[in-house]
Amino acid sequence: MTRMDVVQSNKNRANDYVHEVYELVKKRNPDEKEFLQATREIFDSLRPVFSQHPHFIEHGILERITEPERIITFRVAWEDDQGKVRVNRGYRVQFNSDLGPYKGGIRFHPSVNSSIMKFLAFEQIFKNALTGQPIGGGKGGSDFDPKGKSEREIMRFTQSFATELSRHIGPDRDVPAGDIGVGKREIGYMFGMYNRLRGGYEAGVFTGKDPEHGGSLGRKEATGYGTVYFVEEMLKEKGLSFKGSTVIVSGSGNVSTYAIEKAMQLGAKVVACSDSGGYIYDKDGINLETLKQLKEVENKRIWEYTKFHPHAEYHEDCSGIWSVPCDIALPCATQNELDEIAAHTLVANSVKAIGEGANMPCTLEAIHLFQEHGVLFAPAKAANAGGVAVSAMEMSQNSMRLSWSTEEVDERLKGIMKNIYTSCMDAADRYGRPGDLVMGANIAGFLKVANAMVSHGIG
Ligand code: NDP
């Protein structure tokens, strides 16, 4: 066989392998559409890896990496303010621990199900690997809806959730953090319950804690800031920047708020943001102080922004935000919020760059459309890794029993986002798709985990 024949035969074998394993994953996880979407996106990128490193096929890496090490499902019973017993379902997916303890947030949202938990945990494996820190991938949550619940109801639910969760986590085993519907308040309740049950104080068991009580400074800002740092690197490469750009950001929660703040600090004008009810458009630029007061402090709806800024417009239907003309769009709300139709509108309005702050906010069709039209695209796995990177810093600070200043954390975060960008670009170059950050992120993250899995043996 000539060298060309060997290359071709490795290519064929890699294609067959990826196809066969994807069919297996589909069969094993029927109807789990988000999980299948996330695996599909990774699989599409990995063909050249298996073609160049056929030993990964012999080690069954793809079959193993798509099967969670453990999925824990549990009952969460609690009592509402009227004394009625309520029951929700809790989850913790401990997907992969080859690089370190499972690490990933807890989500409280009525849409939570096994498919969403698995897709989030699966993505987390590669994202965590990209940060270069020793953390594995996991995710958890419940179909509990915090909206409309009293403070005490949230506390009782969260404590009941933490009672079961506590059996499965620990500072060297599994370290949860926040996500949609879970902030420092809920983390505080879970942390308190865990310590009561253990009869001690294990600071490193949760991250995203209040900085006054063992949390890291800069964690709250980290995902949003990190997304903007990553997009800034991507823009720089093309001689562009946030300065003078018009930006839209979906959502108005934790990630969105701090993406807006950092984009503004870098000189952008952010003209729109949203919640699940609708979006606001402020042609003069969103007033961040009003936004924080409404959403962070008072937990109000986004339409109330217009009470304080009557010139701003409120539109029902949150997906309408993508029709606002902009240079940069940052989807920071939830999965599959930006579909092909929205992508067409953005492209028609000459968008230059997309940065995913949320997990999997763009559908596969939307991503392909952006790439076809030469729109710069920063995938979530890489772009929103800043949150978990600072969570890992929180674990380090807890272990060392000291705390770093906001400036120190932010400097480290910037460095990490820059490194992630470079490793994604390098991987895309090395595997034949220069500039394709989707492929670069998937490959760079995958290689770290796959090499660790090979070194740990099969089992
Ligand atoms: P939050 O709960 O703080 O905020 C979510 C925001 O999105 C809310 O404003 C919510 O509005 C809004 N929203 C929900 N669905 C839609 C929709 N269809 N259209 C528009 N807005 C919507 O969550 P986070 O900011 O923490 O998380 C947002 C995303 O970022 C998630 O995908 C999460 O997994 C991801 N992420 C979060 C990290 C973190 O550190 N927090 C780390 C990495 C990723 P409403 O109040 O109406 O529900």
mmCIF file of C-alpha atoms in Angstrom, residues 179 220-221 223-225 227 249-261 331-333 356-358 384:
data_model
loop_
_atom_site.group_PDB
_atom_site.id
_atom_site.type_symbol
_atom_site.label_atom_id
_atom_site.label_comp_id
_atom_site.label_asym_id
_atom_site.label_seq_id
_atom_site.Cartn_x
_atom_site.Cartn_y
_atom_site.Cartn_z
ATOM 1 C CA ASP A 179 -26.749 27.543 36.368
ATOM 2 C CA LYS A 220 -20.403 36.082 39.274
ATOM 3 C CA GLU A 221 -18.930 38.058 36.371
ATOM 4 C CA THR A 223 -18.976 33.623 32.320
ATOM 5 C CA GLY A 224 -20.179 36.882 30.761
ATOM 6 C CA TYR A 225 -16.782 38.579 30.944
ATOM 7 C CA THR A 227 -17.389 35.252 26.643
ATOM 8 C CA VAL A 249 -27.448 40.086 24.049
ATOM 9 C CA SER A 250 -30.289 37.646 24.677
ATOM 10 C CA GLY A 251 -31.404 36.912 28.233
ATOM 11 C CA SER A 252 -30.975 39.193 31.232
ATOM 12 C CA GLY A 253 -29.686 36.726 33.803
ATOM 13 C CA ASN A 254 -26.216 36.150 35.158
ATOM 14 C CA VAL A 255 -24.343 35.491 31.915
ATOM 15 C CA SER A 256 -26.153 38.208 29.939
ATOM 16 C CA THR A 257 -25.731 40.941 32.548
ATOM 17 C CA TYR A 258 -21.970 40.550 32.744
ATOM 18 C CA ALA A 259 -21.538 40.060 29.012
ATOM 19 C CA ILE A 260 -23.370 43.385 28.609
ATOM 20 C CA GLU A 261 -21.203 45.025 31.260
ATOM 21 C CA PRO A 331 -26.944 34.538 22.706
ATOM 22 C CA CYS A 332 -26.712 34.179 26.494
ATOM 23 C CA ALA A 333 -30.134 32.777 27.523
ATOM 24 C CA GLU A 356 -22.309 31.823 22.453
ATOM 25 C CA GLY A 357 -22.583 32.751 26.138
ATOM 26 C CA ALA A 358 -25.328 30.192 26.802
ATOM 27 C CA ASN A 384 -18.422 30.418 27.964
#
